Coordinates of C-alpha atoms in Angstrom, one line a residue:
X1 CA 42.2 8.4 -32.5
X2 CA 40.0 5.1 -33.8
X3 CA 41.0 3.6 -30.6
X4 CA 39.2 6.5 -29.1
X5 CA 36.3 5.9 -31.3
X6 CA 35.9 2.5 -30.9
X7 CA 36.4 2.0 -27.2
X8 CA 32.9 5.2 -27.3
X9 CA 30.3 2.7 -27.2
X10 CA 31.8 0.8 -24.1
X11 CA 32.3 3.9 -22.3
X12 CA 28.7 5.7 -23.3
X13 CA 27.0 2.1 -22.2
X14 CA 28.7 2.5 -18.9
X15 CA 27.8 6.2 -18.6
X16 CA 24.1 4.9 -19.4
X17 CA 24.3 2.2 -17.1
X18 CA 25.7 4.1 -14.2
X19 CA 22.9 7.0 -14.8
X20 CA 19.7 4.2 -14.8
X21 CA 21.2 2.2 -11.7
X22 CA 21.2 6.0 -9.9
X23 CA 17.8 6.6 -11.5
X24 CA 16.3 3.5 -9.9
X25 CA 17.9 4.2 -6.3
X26 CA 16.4 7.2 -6.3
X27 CA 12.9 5.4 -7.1
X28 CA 13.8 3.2 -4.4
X29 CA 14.4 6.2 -2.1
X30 CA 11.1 7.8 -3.3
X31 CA 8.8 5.0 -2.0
X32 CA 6.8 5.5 0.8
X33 CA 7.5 3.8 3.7
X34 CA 4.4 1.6 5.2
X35 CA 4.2 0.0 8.8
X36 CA 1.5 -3.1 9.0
X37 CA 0.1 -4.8 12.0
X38 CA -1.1 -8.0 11.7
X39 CA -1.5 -12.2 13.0
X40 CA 1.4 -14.0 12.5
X41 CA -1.1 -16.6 11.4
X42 CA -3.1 -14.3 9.0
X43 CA -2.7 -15.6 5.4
X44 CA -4.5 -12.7 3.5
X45 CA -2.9 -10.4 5.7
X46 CA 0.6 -11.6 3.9
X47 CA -1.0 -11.6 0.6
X48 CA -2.4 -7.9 1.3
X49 CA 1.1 -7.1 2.4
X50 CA 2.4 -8.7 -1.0
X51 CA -0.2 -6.4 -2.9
X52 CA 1.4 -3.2 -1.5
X53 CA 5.0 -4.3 -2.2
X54 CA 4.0 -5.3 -6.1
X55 CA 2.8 -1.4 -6.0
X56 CA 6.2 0.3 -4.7
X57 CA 5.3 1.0 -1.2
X58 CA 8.3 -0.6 1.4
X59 CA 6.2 -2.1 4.0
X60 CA 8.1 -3.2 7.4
X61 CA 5.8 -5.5 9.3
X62 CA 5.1 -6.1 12.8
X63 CA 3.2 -9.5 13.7
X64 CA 1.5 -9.6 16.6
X65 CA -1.7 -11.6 18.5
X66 CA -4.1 -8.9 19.0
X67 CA -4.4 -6.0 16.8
X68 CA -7.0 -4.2 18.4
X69 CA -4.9 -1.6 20.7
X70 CA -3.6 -0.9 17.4
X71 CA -6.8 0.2 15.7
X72 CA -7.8 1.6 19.5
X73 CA -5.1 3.5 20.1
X74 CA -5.1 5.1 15.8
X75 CA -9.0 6.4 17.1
X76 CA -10.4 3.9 14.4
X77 CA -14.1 3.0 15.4
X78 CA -14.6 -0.6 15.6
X79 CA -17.5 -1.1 12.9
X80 CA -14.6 0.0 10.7
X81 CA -12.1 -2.5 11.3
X82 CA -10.7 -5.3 9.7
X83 CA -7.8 -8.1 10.1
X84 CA -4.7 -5.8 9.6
X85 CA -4.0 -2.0 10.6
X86 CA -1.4 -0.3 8.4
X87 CA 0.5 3.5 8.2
X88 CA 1.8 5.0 6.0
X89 CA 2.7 8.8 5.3
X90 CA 0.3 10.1 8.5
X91 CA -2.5 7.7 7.5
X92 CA -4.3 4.9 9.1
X93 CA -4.9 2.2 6.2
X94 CA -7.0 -0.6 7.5
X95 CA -8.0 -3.9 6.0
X96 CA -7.7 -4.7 2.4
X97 CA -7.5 -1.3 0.8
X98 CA -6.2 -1.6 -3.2
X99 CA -3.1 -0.2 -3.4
X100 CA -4.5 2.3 -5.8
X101 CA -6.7 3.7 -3.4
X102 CA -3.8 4.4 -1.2
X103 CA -1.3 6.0 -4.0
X104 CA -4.5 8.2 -4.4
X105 CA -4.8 9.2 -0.9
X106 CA -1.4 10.3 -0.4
X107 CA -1.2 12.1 -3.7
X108 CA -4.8 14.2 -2.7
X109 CA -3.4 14.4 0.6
X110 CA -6.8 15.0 2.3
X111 CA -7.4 15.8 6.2
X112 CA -8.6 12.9 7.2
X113 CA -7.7 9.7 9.3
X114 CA -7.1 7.4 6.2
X115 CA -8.9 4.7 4.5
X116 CA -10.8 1.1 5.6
X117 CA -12.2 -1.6 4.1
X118 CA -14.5 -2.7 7.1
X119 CA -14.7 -6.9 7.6
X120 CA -13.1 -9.2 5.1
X121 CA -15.3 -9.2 1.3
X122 CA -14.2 -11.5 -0.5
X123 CA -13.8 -11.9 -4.5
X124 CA -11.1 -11.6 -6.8
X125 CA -11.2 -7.8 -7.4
X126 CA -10.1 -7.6 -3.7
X127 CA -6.3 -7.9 -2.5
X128 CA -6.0 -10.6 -0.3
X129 CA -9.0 -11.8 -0.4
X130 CA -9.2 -13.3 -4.0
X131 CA -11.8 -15.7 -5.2
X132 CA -11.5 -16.5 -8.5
X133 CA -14.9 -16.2 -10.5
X134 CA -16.3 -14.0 -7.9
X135 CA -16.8 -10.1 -8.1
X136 CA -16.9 -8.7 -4.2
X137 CA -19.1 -5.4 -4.3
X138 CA -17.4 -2.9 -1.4
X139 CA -16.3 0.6 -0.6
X140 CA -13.3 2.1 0.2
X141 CA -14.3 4.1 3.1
X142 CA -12.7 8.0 3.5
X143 CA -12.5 7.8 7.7
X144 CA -12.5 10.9 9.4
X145 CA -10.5 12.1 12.0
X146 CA -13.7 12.3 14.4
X147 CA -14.2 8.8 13.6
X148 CA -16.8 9.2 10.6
X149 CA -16.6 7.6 7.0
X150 CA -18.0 8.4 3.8
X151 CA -17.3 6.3 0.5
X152 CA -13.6 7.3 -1.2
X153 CA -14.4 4.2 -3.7
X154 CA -16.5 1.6 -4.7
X155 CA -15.9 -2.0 -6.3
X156 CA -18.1 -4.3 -7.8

């Protein structure tokens, strides 16, 4: 019987360690899957992508040349593009959108095309597009599915 007893704390650490490693697959199973266009030669476009994988979201992406049949073919109006189109869960996500914004969006789940952060700002409260010192003022635009955008957020 003390053999039992002392051999408990092996056993109950594998028992733990068998229930966490399930409990992070399933975490892993849980993320949302996101599909980004973008240059090959786009190096804010990587560090966007970077952003959204620190966050949880498992991104696949396809490089290509020209994006723009991309944003055409979504229904995305052109003064709201940027350098890189992305999907994820039925939404468009274009340019560099804080991950927060997105987790947001898919958790209100509204009817709506998705999100954009038209052009390229620049500053360091923008994902991608750092710039240490500097604080980029922008809006996370709400895009509509009949092409309209109102302001989802704001950064400054």
């Amino acid at each position: 019987m003390i053999s039992n007893i002392s051999t408990l704390p092996r056993r109950l650490s594998g028992v733990l360690l068998a229930l966490s490693a399930g409990f992070a697959g399933a975490q892993q199973a849980a993320a949302e899957e996101m599909t980004v266009y973008k240059s090959p030669t786009c190096g804010c476009c990587k560090v966007w992508v970077d952003h959204v994988k620190a966050a949880g979201f498992d991104v696949t992406v396809h490089e290509t040349r020209d994006v723009s049949p991309v944003k055409q073919q979504a229904g995305l109006a052109p003064q709201l593009a940027s350098c890189h189109t992305a999907f994820v869960n039925g939404y468009l996500i274009e340019g560099h959108v804080p991950a927060a914004d997105i987790q947001r969006l898919l958790q209100e789940k509204p009817d709506a095309l998705g999100l954009s952060v038209p052009g390229m700002p620049a500053g360091e409260n923008v994902p991608g597009m750092e710039v240490p010192g500097v604080k980029a003022k922008f809006d996370v635009l709400l895009v509509s599915k009949d092409g309209g955008a109102v302001p989802y957020s704001h950064y400054e």
